[in-house]
Amino acid sequence: MSPETAPRVGYVLKVHPRFSETFVLTELLAHQVRGLHVHVFSLRAPCEGRFHEALARLRTPVTYLTSSWSRTEEFWDALRAARDRLPGLAAHAGELLDVDHRDAAQAVELALAVRASGITHLHAHFASVATTVARLAARLAGVTYSFTAHAKDVFHEEVVDAELRAKLADAADVVTVSDFNVAHLRRRFGPAAARVRRVYNGLDLPAFPWTPPTDRPPVVAAVGRLVEKKGFADLLHAVARLQDTGRDLSVVLVGTGQLAGELAALVRRLGLEGAVTMPGALTQDEVRRVVGGAAVLAAPCVVGADGNRDGLPTVVLEAMALGTPVVATPVTGIPEVVEHGRTGLLVPERDPAALAGALARLLDDAALRTRLATAARARVETDFDAAVQAARVAEGFAPATRPRPAVLEVAG
């Protein structure tokens, strides 16, 4: 592809950077290595206060769109000023009126930035608000858009089918993170989802060196937001069962979330204060050390009462890359990578007894740990290399087909 036709891509994210979305950062870094022109547009400012070390390597420009308008007149003036600069404004005014006023305002602001900076394509992560804004902005600016669908934006009870169907139908490209998701979308949305492609999230594999788990101490690592879909309460009940048999093990439960207090109380109620450590959120390097030093990674994911569930947890892939055998549940895309008895162990969701049995089996059998971990590393090398996966995502970015406008400075 010549420099004249190479796409200039705007990534639309609800929040950038977001601590739990390491897969987005990995993808952006992979695009950077390939020389793809990317500009990030964030709908909200970050508020977590901690950032992964790898973020320092990202040179992609970032623009934070206006998330609140102090006066109605300001937005009205902006809309009036956009009238002559956005070719699709009049034709799509009705669609602007159908969405939340903040989404509409950000779509107009984003469309103006697209025109000013010569961006040829917009790509959003998550089919919810980021895609809503990207879709409208693309229509206003006369460019194409695509999005990556993950899990909450697909399975949660608050997903509005009519809205998701429209996005699936008119996006230039849609990718999602597992074959399970592809099948679900096609089953639920029919022809509108016929073109959805599966592209797994990638890992920066050199950053996750494999070491054999043979001689590791009896430590179980668990990493993720402390929310229902992660199933960490089941893990604590499983550990209590193992502790009741006199087994010596410890658990490092990494993450923060709305169930932090409830899980800490459960630790006390089960008498696990001496076995379970909850250090809160850790950086990617810190997580790598915890997972890489553990004998087992537990990912006891469940389908939440609200329908929410994990797509394919990144930490599962990281553990497999690092040589840490995984015990997981067959939720959504997990069985596509954790094959029972070959690349890890699977147990039914919400079954602490089965989870305890699988953990004990791995803690007791060093040869099994090493066999599973060896096959797991080969599995992630085959299908989860970040460079390859990012290139596959980029296959959906439309090339420039018209002369670019003069590139103007975008406020950041």
mmCIF file of C-alpha atoms in Angstrom:
data_model
loop_
_atom_site.group_PDB
_atom_site.id
_atom_site.type_symbol
_atom_site.label_atom_id
_atom_site.label_comp_id
_atom_site.label_asym_id
_atom_site.label_seq_id
_atom_site.Cartn_x
_atom_site.Cartn_y
_atom_site.Cartn_z
ATOM 1 C CA MET A 1 0.000 0.000 0.000
ATOM 2 C CA SER A 2 1.468 3.360 -0.996
ATOM 3 C CA PRO A 3 1.840 6.196 1.511
ATOM 4 C CA GLU A 4 -0.896 8.049 -0.403
ATOM 5 C CA THR A 5 -3.438 5.286 0.134
ATOM 6 C CA ALA A 6 -2.317 4.046 3.562
ATOM 7 C CA PRO A 7 -5.134 4.471 6.070
ATOM 8 C CA ARG A 8 -5.000 7.151 8.751
ATOM 9 C CA VAL A 9 -6.972 5.644 11.592
ATOM 10 C CA GLY A 10 -8.746 7.227 14.526
ATOM 11 C CA TYR A 11 -9.127 4.859 17.497
ATOM 12 C CA VAL A 12 -12.243 5.724 19.502
ATOM 13 C CA LEU A 13 -12.124 4.582 23.124
ATOM 14 C CA LYS A 14 -14.434 5.342 26.015
ATOM 15 C CA VAL A 15 -11.463 5.887 28.333
ATOM 16 C CA HIS A 16 -7.803 5.956 27.454
ATOM 17 C CA PRO A 17 -5.753 4.645 29.053
ATOM 18 C CA ARG A 18 -7.814 2.177 31.068
ATOM 19 C CA PHE A 19 -5.908 0.001 33.516
ATOM 20 C CA SER A 20 -7.883 -3.183 32.848
ATOM 21 C CA GLU A 21 -7.737 -2.926 29.044
ATOM 22 C CA THR A 22 -4.166 -3.999 28.415
ATOM 23 C CA PHE A 23 -5.277 -5.570 25.129
ATOM 24 C CA VAL A 24 -5.968 -2.120 23.670
ATOM 25 C CA LEU A 25 -2.534 -0.849 24.661
ATOM 26 C CA THR A 26 -0.896 -3.965 23.205
ATOM 27 C CA GLU A 27 -2.785 -3.497 19.936
ATOM 28 C CA LEU A 28 -1.835 0.182 19.670
ATOM 29 C CA LEU A 29 1.828 -0.632 20.306
ATOM 30 C CA ALA A 30 1.720 -3.303 17.605
ATOM 31 C CA HIS A 31 0.250 -0.793 15.126
ATOM 32 C CA GLN A 32 3.018 1.623 16.095
ATOM 33 C CA VAL A 33 5.697 -0.953 15.292
ATOM 34 C CA ARG A 34 4.074 -1.536 11.884
ATOM 35 C CA GLY A 35 4.138 2.186 11.140
ATOM 36 C CA LEU A 36 0.357 2.559 10.945
ATOM 37 C CA HIS A 37 -0.847 6.118 11.475
ATOM 38 C CA VAL A 38 -3.167 6.068 14.482
ATOM 39 C CA HIS A 39 -4.701 8.906 16.495
ATOM 40 C CA VAL A 40 -6.571 8.017 19.711
ATOM 41 C CA PHE A 41 -9.784 9.829 20.633
ATOM 42 C CA SER A 42 -10.948 9.270 24.199
ATOM 43 C CA LEU A 43 -14.522 10.053 25.189
ATOM 44 C CA ARG A 44 -13.693 10.322 28.891
ATOM 45 C CA ALA A 45 -10.615 11.291 30.849
ATOM 46 C CA PRO A 46 -8.875 8.514 32.827
ATOM 47 C CA CYS A 47 -9.443 8.583 36.563
ATOM 48 C CA GLU A 48 -7.677 5.479 37.855
ATOM 49 C CA GLY A 49 -4.376 7.166 38.758
ATOM 50 C CA ARG A 50 -2.163 4.187 37.830
ATOM 51 C CA PHE A 51 -0.772 3.297 34.425
ATOM 52 C CA HIS A 52 1.078 0.329 32.971
ATOM 53 C CA GLU A 53 4.790 0.736 32.251
ATOM 54 C CA ALA A 54 4.260 -0.087 28.566
ATOM 55 C CA LEU A 55 2.191 3.081 28.153
ATOM 56 C CA ALA A 56 5.445 5.064 28.189
ATOM 57 C CA ARG A 57 6.370 3.466 24.843
ATOM 58 C CA LEU A 58 3.188 4.616 23.117
ATOM 59 C CA ARG A 59 3.762 7.675 20.930
ATOM 60 C CA THR A 60 0.261 7.771 19.474
ATOM 61 C CA PRO A 61 -1.326 11.227 19.820
ATOM 62 C CA VAL A 62 -4.379 11.365 22.050
ATOM 63 C CA THR A 63 -7.278 13.810 21.944
ATOM 64 C CA TYR A 64 -9.778 13.974 24.784
ATOM 65 C CA LEU A 65 -13.136 14.969 23.391
ATOM 66 C CA THR A 66 -15.248 17.421 25.332
ATOM 67 C CA SER A 67 -17.269 15.353 27.785
ATOM 68 C CA SER A 68 -19.428 18.147 29.135
ATOM 69 C CA TRP A 69 -20.697 21.416 27.742
ATOM 70 C CA SER A 70 -21.061 24.182 30.288
ATOM 71 C CA ARG A 71 -23.569 26.094 28.184
ATOM 72 C CA THR A 72 -26.063 24.964 25.578
ATOM 73 C CA GLU A 73 -24.986 27.934 23.486
ATOM 74 C CA GLU A 74 -21.471 26.506 23.168
ATOM 75 C CA PHE A 75 -22.722 23.311 21.586
ATOM 76 C CA TRP A 76 -25.161 25.208 19.384
ATOM 77 C CA ASP A 77 -22.349 27.460 18.139
ATOM 78 C CA ALA A 78 -20.176 24.411 17.456
ATOM 79 C CA LEU A 79 -22.989 22.765 15.518
ATOM 80 C CA ARG A 80 -23.558 25.906 13.481
ATOM 81 C CA ALA A 81 -19.843 26.147 12.717
ATOM 82 C CA ALA A 82 -19.810 22.489 11.625
ATOM 83 C CA ARG A 83 -22.610 22.995 9.107
ATOM 84 C CA ASP A 84 -20.319 23.829 6.207
ATOM 85 C CA ARG A 85 -17.489 21.463 7.189
ATOM 86 C CA LEU A 86 -19.336 18.157 7.631
ATOM 87 C CA PRO A 87 -20.841 16.791 4.435
ATOM 88 C CA GLY A 88 -23.159 14.407 6.269
ATOM 89 C CA LEU A 89 -24.523 16.755 8.911
ATOM 90 C CA ALA A 90 -27.861 17.545 7.308
ATOM 91 C CA ALA A 91 -28.490 13.998 6.120
ATOM 92 C CA HIS A 92 -27.804 12.470 9.543
ATOM 93 C CA ALA A 93 -29.273 15.133 11.812
ATOM 94 C CA GLY A 94 -32.099 12.776 12.725
ATOM 95 C CA GLU A 95 -29.645 10.143 13.950
ATOM 96 C CA LEU A 96 -27.935 12.736 16.137
ATOM 97 C CA LEU A 97 -31.263 13.529 17.740
ATOM 98 C CA ASP A 98 -31.856 9.837 18.497
ATOM 99 C CA VAL A 99 -28.856 9.472 20.826
ATOM 100 C CA ASP A 100 -27.792 10.936 24.142
ATOM 101 C CA HIS A 101 -26.893 14.615 23.821
ATOM 102 C CA ARG A 102 -23.315 13.995 24.986
ATOM 103 C CA ASP A 103 -22.800 11.243 22.393
ATOM 104 C CA ALA A 104 -24.188 13.542 19.687
ATOM 105 C CA ALA A 105 -21.931 16.423 20.704
ATOM 106 C CA GLN A 106 -18.853 14.207 20.791
ATOM 107 C CA ALA A 107 -19.743 12.718 17.390
ATOM 108 C CA VAL A 108 -19.803 16.225 15.881
ATOM 109 C CA GLU A 109 -16.524 17.150 17.578
ATOM 110 C CA LEU A 110 -14.917 13.889 16.448
ATOM 111 C CA ALA A 111 -16.163 14.316 12.880
ATOM 112 C CA LEU A 112 -14.612 17.783 12.716
ATOM 113 C CA ALA A 113 -11.322 16.363 14.001
ATOM 114 C CA VAL A 114 -11.476 13.599 11.393
ATOM 115 C CA ARG A 115 -11.895 16.136 8.604
ATOM 116 C CA ALA A 116 -9.189 18.393 9.972
ATOM 117 C CA SER A 117 -6.572 15.689 10.433
ATOM 118 C CA GLY A 118 -7.159 13.711 7.266
ATOM 119 C CA ILE A 119 -8.256 10.561 9.083
ATOM 120 C CA THR A 120 -9.727 8.033 6.671
ATOM 121 C CA HIS A 121 -11.193 5.447 9.029
ATOM 122 C CA LEU A 122 -12.452 5.155 12.621
ATOM 123 C CA HIS A 123 -12.114 2.038 14.760
ATOM 124 C CA ALA A 124 -13.799 1.659 18.151
ATOM 125 C CA HIS A 125 -13.245 -0.858 20.926
ATOM 126 C CA PHE A 126 -16.483 -2.154 22.452
ATOM 127 C CA ALA A 127 -19.793 -2.000 20.627
ATOM 128 C CA SER A 128 -21.363 0.345 23.163
ATOM 129 C CA VAL A 129 -20.821 4.110 23.471
ATOM 130 C CA ALA A 130 -17.459 4.223 21.685
ATOM 131 C CA THR A 131 -18.979 2.640 18.591
ATOM 132 C CA THR A 132 -22.076 4.834 18.845
ATOM 133 C CA VAL A 133 -19.896 7.940 18.641
ATOM 134 C CA ALA A 134 -17.542 6.484 16.012
ATOM 135 C CA ARG A 135 -20.465 5.440 13.815
ATOM 136 C CA LEU A 136 -22.127 8.828 13.889
ATOM 137 C CA ALA A 137 -18.853 10.697 13.404
ATOM 138 C CA ALA A 138 -17.970 8.519 10.424
ATOM 139 C CA ARG A 139 -21.313 9.272 8.795
ATOM 140 C CA LEU A 140 -20.955 12.998 9.408
ATOM 141 C CA ALA A 141 -17.375 13.111 8.126
ATOM 142 C CA GLY A 142 -17.893 10.789 5.173
ATOM 143 C CA VAL A 143 -15.389 8.111 6.239
ATOM 144 C CA THR A 144 -15.741 4.426 7.142
ATOM 145 C CA TYR A 145 -15.733 2.837 10.578
ATOM 146 C CA SER A 146 -15.234 -0.525 12.225
ATOM 147 C CA PHE A 147 -15.301 -1.897 15.748
ATOM 148 C CA THR A 148 -14.165 -4.720 17.977
ATOM 149 C CA ALA A 149 -16.928 -6.379 20.013
ATOM 150 C CA HIS A 150 -15.825 -7.910 23.298
ATOM 151 C CA ALA A 151 -18.179 -9.262 25.984
ATOM 152 C CA LYS A 152 -20.143 -6.837 28.169
ATOM 153 C CA ASP A 153 -21.054 -4.913 25.019
ATOM 154 C CA VAL A 154 -22.480 -8.110 23.540
ATOM 155 C CA PHE A 155 -23.938 -10.144 26.410
ATOM 156 C CA HIS A 156 -25.066 -7.687 29.091
ATOM 157 C CA GLU A 157 -28.805 -7.368 29.651
ATOM 158 C CA GLU A 158 -28.606 -3.643 28.888
ATOM 159 C CA VAL A 159 -27.476 -4.246 25.297
ATOM 160 C CA VAL A 160 -30.138 -2.847 22.951
ATOM 161 C CA ASP A 161 -30.483 -5.309 20.086
ATOM 162 C CA ALA A 162 -31.750 -2.754 17.555
ATOM 163 C CA GLU A 163 -28.749 -0.511 18.135
ATOM 164 C CA LEU A 164 -26.201 -3.317 17.933
ATOM 165 C CA ARG A 165 -27.874 -4.716 14.808
ATOM 166 C CA ALA A 166 -27.561 -1.337 13.080
ATOM 167 C CA LYS A 167 -23.879 -1.109 13.967
ATOM 168 C CA LEU A 168 -23.203 -4.642 12.740
ATOM 169 C CA ALA A 169 -25.030 -3.981 9.496
ATOM 170 C CA ASP A 170 -23.383 -0.769 8.366
ATOM 171 C CA ALA A 171 -19.840 -0.983 9.768
ATOM 172 C CA ALA A 172 -17.168 -1.511 7.165
ATOM 173 C CA ASP A 173 -15.757 -4.287 9.334
ATOM 174 C CA VAL A 174 -16.523 -5.950 12.670
ATOM 175 C CA VAL A 175 -14.179 -8.178 14.612
ATOM 176 C CA THR A 176 -14.761 -9.989 17.871
ATOM 177 C CA VAL A 177 -12.507 -11.873 20.220
ATOM 178 C CA SER A 178 -13.657 -15.494 20.018
ATOM 179 C CA ASP A 179 -15.415 -18.015 17.812
ATOM 180 C CA PHE A 180 -18.060 -18.235 20.551
ATOM 181 C CA ASN A 181 -18.816 -14.541 20.079
ATOM 182 C CA VAL A 182 -18.981 -14.901 16.293
ATOM 183 C CA ALA A 183 -21.496 -17.732 16.604
ATOM 184 C CA HIS A 184 -23.548 -15.799 19.186
ATOM 185 C CA LEU A 185 -23.714 -12.657 17.066
ATOM 186 C CA ARG A 186 -24.675 -14.547 13.914
ATOM 187 C CA ARG A 187 -27.316 -16.537 15.780
ATOM 188 C CA ARG A 188 -28.822 -13.443 17.426
ATOM 189 C CA PHE A 189 -28.500 -10.916 14.616
ATOM 190 C CA GLY A 190 -28.640 -13.050 11.479
ATOM 191 C CA PRO A 191 -27.550 -11.438 8.193
ATOM 192 C CA ALA A 192 -26.474 -8.218 9.953
ATOM 193 C CA ALA A 193 -23.655 -10.184 11.581
ATOM 194 C CA ALA A 194 -22.722 -12.292 8.575
ATOM 195 C CA ARG A 195 -19.416 -10.462 8.023
ATOM 196 C CA VAL A 196 -18.180 -10.557 11.637
ATOM 197 C CA ARG A 197 -14.620 -11.883 11.854
ATOM 198 C CA ARG A 198 -12.870 -13.511 14.793
ATOM 199 C CA VAL A 199 -9.569 -11.895 15.717
ATOM 200 C CA TYR A 200 -8.148 -12.953 19.061
ATOM 201 C CA ASN A 201 -6.562 -10.359 21.304
ATOM 202 C CA GLY A 202 -2.802 -10.563 20.988
ATOM 203 C CA LEU A 203 0.102 -10.685 23.422
ATOM 204 C CA ASP A 204 3.522 -9.120 23.107
ATOM 205 C CA LEU A 205 5.032 -12.600 23.389
ATOM 206 C CA PRO A 206 8.679 -11.554 23.971
ATOM 207 C CA ALA A 207 7.473 -9.737 27.100
ATOM 208 C CA PHE A 208 6.095 -13.018 28.482
ATOM 209 C CA PRO A 209 9.031 -15.454 28.585
ATOM 210 C CA TRP A 210 8.182 -19.083 29.313
ATOM 211 C CA THR A 211 9.701 -20.811 32.310
ATOM 212 C CA PRO A 212 8.833 -24.324 33.474
ATOM 213 C CA PRO A 213 6.402 -24.502 36.416
ATOM 214 C CA THR A 214 8.052 -27.641 37.773
ATOM 215 C CA ASP A 215 9.537 -26.292 41.010
ATOM 216 C CA ARG A 216 7.261 -23.372 41.819
ATOM 217 C CA PRO A 217 5.832 -22.961 45.335
ATOM 218 C CA PRO A 218 2.158 -23.876 45.948
ATOM 219 C CA VAL A 219 0.833 -20.456 45.014
ATOM 220 C CA VAL A 220 -2.418 -19.926 43.110
ATOM 221 C CA ALA A 221 -2.680 -16.627 41.235
ATOM 222 C CA ALA A 222 -5.968 -15.016 40.254
ATOM 223 C CA VAL A 223 -6.165 -11.691 38.421
ATOM 224 C CA GLY A 224 -9.069 -9.548 37.295
ATOM 225 C CA ARG A 225 -11.609 -6.968 38.288
ATOM 226 C CA LEU A 226 -13.376 -7.996 41.473
ATOM 227 C CA VAL A 227 -16.799 -8.408 39.891
ATOM 228 C CA GLU A 228 -19.272 -11.263 39.724
ATOM 229 C CA LYS A 229 -18.285 -12.580 36.287
ATOM 230 C CA LYS A 230 -14.764 -13.409 37.479
ATOM 231 C CA GLY A 231 -16.086 -16.056 39.901
ATOM 232 C CA PHE A 232 -13.537 -15.282 42.621
ATOM 233 C CA ALA A 233 -15.974 -16.203 45.421
ATOM 234 C CA ASP A 234 -15.919 -19.746 44.029
ATOM 235 C CA LEU A 235 -12.124 -19.689 44.209
ATOM 236 C CA LEU A 236 -12.190 -18.713 47.875
ATOM 237 C CA HIS A 237 -14.647 -21.504 48.681
ATOM 238 C CA ALA A 238 -12.411 -23.948 46.790
ATOM 239 C CA VAL A 239 -9.355 -22.801 48.737
ATOM 240 C CA ALA A 240 -11.261 -23.232 52.014
ATOM 241 C CA ARG A 241 -11.968 -26.829 51.039
ATOM 242 C CA LEU A 242 -8.293 -27.427 50.342
ATOM 243 C CA GLN A 243 -7.248 -25.739 53.576
ATOM 244 C CA ASP A 244 -9.689 -27.940 55.518
ATOM 245 C CA THR A 245 -7.795 -30.989 54.267
ATOM 246 C CA GLY A 246 -4.578 -29.619 55.752
ATOM 247 C CA ARG A 247 -3.103 -28.577 52.441
ATOM 248 C CA ASP A 248 -0.485 -25.819 52.500
ATOM 249 C CA LEU A 249 -1.133 -23.282 49.724
ATOM 250 C CA SER A 250 -1.502 -19.573 49.268
ATOM 251 C CA VAL A 251 -3.525 -17.388 46.914
ATOM 252 C CA VAL A 252 -2.688 -13.991 45.459
ATOM 253 C CA LEU A 253 -5.925 -12.358 44.303
ATOM 254 C CA VAL A 254 -5.041 -9.282 42.222
ATOM 255 C CA GLY A 255 -7.522 -6.598 41.272
ATOM 256 C CA THR A 256 -10.029 -4.040 42.422
ATOM 257 C CA GLY A 257 -13.740 -3.731 41.904
ATOM 258 C CA GLN A 258 -17.161 -3.433 43.413
ATOM 259 C CA LEU A 259 -16.920 -6.797 45.217
ATOM 260 C CA ALA A 260 -13.623 -6.014 46.967
ATOM 261 C CA GLY A 261 -15.244 -5.561 50.362
ATOM 262 C CA GLU A 262 -17.483 -8.574 49.952
ATOM 263 C CA LEU A 263 -14.574 -10.828 48.946
ATOM 264 C CA ALA A 264 -12.405 -9.554 51.804
ATOM 265 C CA ALA A 265 -15.245 -10.361 54.203
ATOM 266 C CA LEU A 266 -15.530 -13.830 52.690
ATOM 267 C CA VAL A 267 -11.807 -14.374 53.263
ATOM 268 C CA ARG A 268 -12.327 -13.605 56.955
ATOM 269 C CA ARG A 269 -15.497 -15.678 57.251
ATOM 270 C CA LEU A 270 -13.771 -18.712 55.719
ATOM 271 C CA GLY A 271 -10.710 -18.274 57.926
ATOM 272 C CA LEU A 272 -8.381 -17.701 54.972
ATOM 273 C CA GLU A 273 -6.524 -14.632 56.292
ATOM 274 C CA GLY A 274 -3.265 -16.573 56.411
ATOM 275 C CA ALA A 275 -3.653 -18.026 52.920
ATOM 276 C CA VAL A 276 -5.105 -15.252 50.767
ATOM 277 C CA THR A 277 -3.446 -11.958 49.856
ATOM 278 C CA MET A 278 -5.371 -9.212 48.084
ATOM 279 C CA PRO A 279 -2.860 -6.561 46.933
ATOM 280 C CA GLY A 280 -5.331 -4.552 44.839
ATOM 281 C CA ALA A 281 -4.556 -3.477 41.279
ATOM 282 C CA LEU A 282 -1.034 -4.121 39.999
ATOM 283 C CA THR A 283 0.780 -2.957 36.885
ATOM 284 C CA GLN A 284 1.329 -5.341 34.020
ATOM 285 C CA ASP A 285 4.947 -5.935 35.108
ATOM 286 C CA GLU A 286 3.821 -6.685 38.661
ATOM 287 C CA VAL A 287 1.102 -9.041 37.429
ATOM 288 C CA ARG A 288 3.684 -10.771 35.244
ATOM 289 C CA ARG A 289 5.830 -11.448 38.313
ATOM 290 C CA VAL A 290 2.891 -12.770 40.352
ATOM 291 C CA VAL A 291 1.547 -15.032 37.599
ATOM 292 C CA GLY A 292 4.991 -16.156 36.442
ATOM 293 C CA GLY A 293 5.886 -17.224 39.977
ATOM 294 C CA ALA A 294 2.684 -19.135 40.699
ATOM 295 C CA ALA A 295 2.137 -22.853 40.288
ATOM 296 C CA VAL A 296 -1.385 -22.335 38.934
ATOM 297 C CA LEU A 297 -3.563 -19.539 37.566
ATOM 298 C CA ALA A 298 -7.259 -19.803 38.463
ATOM 299 C CA ALA A 299 -9.833 -18.201 36.157
ATOM 300 C CA PRO A 300 -13.176 -19.478 37.536
ATOM 301 C CA CYS A 301 -15.302 -17.214 35.322
ATOM 302 C CA VAL A 302 -19.100 -17.335 35.485
ATOM 303 C CA VAL A 303 -22.052 -15.885 33.607
ATOM 304 C CA GLY A 304 -23.343 -13.060 35.806
ATOM 305 C CA ALA A 305 -26.944 -12.580 36.829
ATOM 306 C CA ASP A 306 -27.073 -9.613 34.427
ATOM 307 C CA GLY A 307 -25.779 -11.726 31.537
ATOM 308 C CA ASN A 308 -22.317 -10.197 31.701
ATOM 309 C CA ARG A 309 -19.404 -12.538 31.164
ATOM 310 C CA ASP A 310 -15.801 -12.532 30.081
ATOM 311 C CA GLY A 311 -14.873 -12.888 26.429
ATOM 312 C CA LEU A 312 -11.441 -14.455 26.716
ATOM 313 C CA PRO A 313 -9.509 -13.083 29.715
ATOM 314 C CA THR A 314 -6.135 -11.681 28.737
ATOM 315 C CA VAL A 315 -4.577 -12.986 31.948
ATOM 316 C CA VAL A 316 -5.352 -16.548 30.841
ATOM 317 C CA LEU A 317 -3.246 -15.985 27.722
ATOM 318 C CA GLU A 318 -0.513 -14.323 29.768
ATOM 319 C CA ALA A 319 -0.340 -17.274 32.163
ATOM 320 C CA MET A 320 -0.164 -19.716 29.268
ATOM 321 C CA ALA A 321 2.666 -17.715 27.732
ATOM 322 C CA LEU A 322 4.579 -17.579 31.032
ATOM 323 C CA GLY A 323 4.398 -21.316 31.720
ATOM 324 C CA THR A 324 1.753 -21.149 34.452
ATOM 325 C CA PRO A 325 -0.880 -23.866 34.018
ATOM 326 C CA VAL A 326 -4.460 -22.653 34.021
ATOM 327 C CA VAL A 327 -7.630 -23.923 35.664
ATOM 328 C CA ALA A 328 -10.633 -22.205 34.101
ATOM 329 C CA THR A 329 -14.311 -22.641 33.324
ATOM 330 C CA PRO A 330 -15.815 -23.189 29.851
ATOM 331 C CA VAL A 331 -17.331 -19.693 29.596
ATOM 332 C CA THR A 332 -17.593 -18.084 26.136
ATOM 333 C CA GLY A 333 -14.232 -18.292 24.321
ATOM 334 C CA ILE A 334 -12.120 -19.845 27.084
ATOM 335 C CA PRO A 335 -12.362 -23.462 25.787
ATOM 336 C CA GLU A 336 -10.977 -22.271 22.449
ATOM 337 C CA VAL A 337 -7.598 -21.845 24.128
ATOM 338 C CA VAL A 338 -7.810 -23.867 27.360
ATOM 339 C CA GLU A 339 -8.354 -27.378 26.041
ATOM 340 C CA HIS A 340 -9.051 -29.692 28.954
ATOM 341 C CA GLY A 341 -6.145 -32.022 29.597
ATOM 342 C CA ARG A 342 -4.032 -30.584 26.805
ATOM 343 C CA THR A 343 -3.386 -26.876 27.411
ATOM 344 C CA GLY A 344 -5.012 -26.559 30.860
ATOM 345 C CA LEU A 345 -7.878 -27.875 32.959
ATOM 346 C CA LEU A 346 -11.555 -26.942 32.746
ATOM 347 C CA VAL A 347 -14.146 -27.278 35.499
ATOM 348 C CA PRO A 348 -17.848 -26.370 35.489
ATOM 349 C CA GLU A 349 -18.650 -22.808 36.502
ATOM 350 C CA ARG A 350 -19.960 -22.198 40.047
ATOM 351 C CA ASP A 351 -18.531 -25.536 41.241
ATOM 352 C CA PRO A 352 -16.005 -24.923 44.065
ATOM 353 C CA ALA A 353 -15.592 -28.665 44.706
ATOM 354 C CA ALA A 354 -14.521 -29.325 41.126
ATOM 355 C CA LEU A 355 -12.281 -26.261 41.191
ATOM 356 C CA ALA A 356 -10.637 -27.473 44.407
ATOM 357 C CA GLY A 357 -10.031 -30.864 42.829
ATOM 358 C CA ALA A 358 -8.397 -29.376 39.743
ATOM 359 C CA LEU A 359 -6.191 -27.065 41.795
ATOM 360 C CA ALA A 360 -5.069 -29.955 43.989
ATOM 361 C CA ARG A 361 -4.336 -32.078 40.958
ATOM 362 C CA LEU A 362 -2.043 -29.446 39.484
ATOM 363 C CA LEU A 363 -0.380 -28.544 42.778
ATOM 364 C CA ASP A 364 0.425 -32.238 43.367
ATOM 365 C CA ASP A 365 1.654 -33.171 39.894
ATOM 366 C CA ALA A 366 4.693 -31.275 38.618
ATOM 367 C CA ALA A 367 4.875 -33.401 35.479
ATOM 368 C CA LEU A 368 1.269 -32.526 34.593
ATOM 369 C CA ARG A 369 1.944 -28.828 35.184
ATOM 370 C CA THR A 370 4.919 -28.910 32.848
ATOM 371 C CA ARG A 371 3.118 -30.883 30.148
ATOM 372 C CA LEU A 372 0.122 -28.545 30.114
ATOM 373 C CA ALA A 373 2.292 -25.423 30.285
ATOM 374 C CA THR A 374 4.449 -26.560 27.364
ATOM 375 C CA ALA A 375 1.406 -27.166 25.146
ATOM 376 C CA ALA A 376 -0.171 -23.905 26.324
ATOM 377 C CA ARG A 377 2.840 -21.832 25.253
ATOM 378 C CA ALA A 378 2.727 -23.428 21.798
ATOM 379 C CA ARG A 379 -0.983 -22.600 21.597
ATOM 380 C CA VAL A 380 -0.556 -18.894 22.318
ATOM 381 C CA GLU A 381 2.404 -18.656 19.935
ATOM 382 C CA THR A 382 0.200 -20.027 17.159
ATOM 383 C CA ASP A 383 -2.807 -17.720 17.469
ATOM 384 C CA PHE A 384 -2.094 -14.872 19.877
ATOM 385 C CA ASP A 385 0.970 -13.012 18.650
ATOM 386 C CA ALA A 386 0.154 -9.299 18.955
ATOM 387 C CA ALA A 387 1.891 -8.332 15.727
ATOM 388 C CA VAL A 388 -0.108 -10.867 13.726
ATOM 389 C CA GLN A 389 -3.414 -10.120 15.440
ATOM 390 C CA ALA A 390 -3.060 -6.349 15.098
ATOM 391 C CA ALA A 391 -2.323 -6.786 11.396
ATOM 392 C CA ARG A 392 -5.508 -8.815 11.084
ATOM 393 C CA VAL A 393 -7.517 -6.056 12.778
ATOM 394 C CA ALA A 394 -5.948 -3.534 10.390
ATOM 395 C CA GLU A 395 -7.150 -5.541 7.391
ATOM 396 C CA GLY A 396 -10.525 -3.923 8.035
ATOM 397 C CA PHE A 397 -9.231 -0.357 7.941
ATOM 398 C CA ALA A 398 -10.276 1.182 4.669
ATOM 399 C CA PRO A 399 -7.481 2.765 2.637
ATOM 400 C CA ALA A 400 -7.619 6.385 1.646
ATOM 401 C CA THR A 401 -9.619 6.693 -1.568
ATOM 402 C CA ARG A 402 -9.752 10.426 -1.952
ATOM 403 C CA PRO A 403 -7.230 13.218 -1.643
ATOM 404 C CA ARG A 404 -6.628 14.058 1.960
ATOM 405 C CA PRO A 405 -7.386 17.534 3.184
ATOM 406 C CA ALA A 406 -4.508 19.559 4.488
ATOM 407 C CA VAL A 407 -3.630 18.181 7.913
ATOM 408 C CA LEU A 408 -4.470 20.657 10.630
ATOM 409 C CA GLU A 409 -3.463 20.535 14.239
ATOM 410 C CA VAL A 410 -6.011 18.732 16.408
ATOM 411 C CA ALA A 411 -6.433 20.039 19.905
ATOM 412 C CA GLY A 412 -5.225 17.455 22.404
#
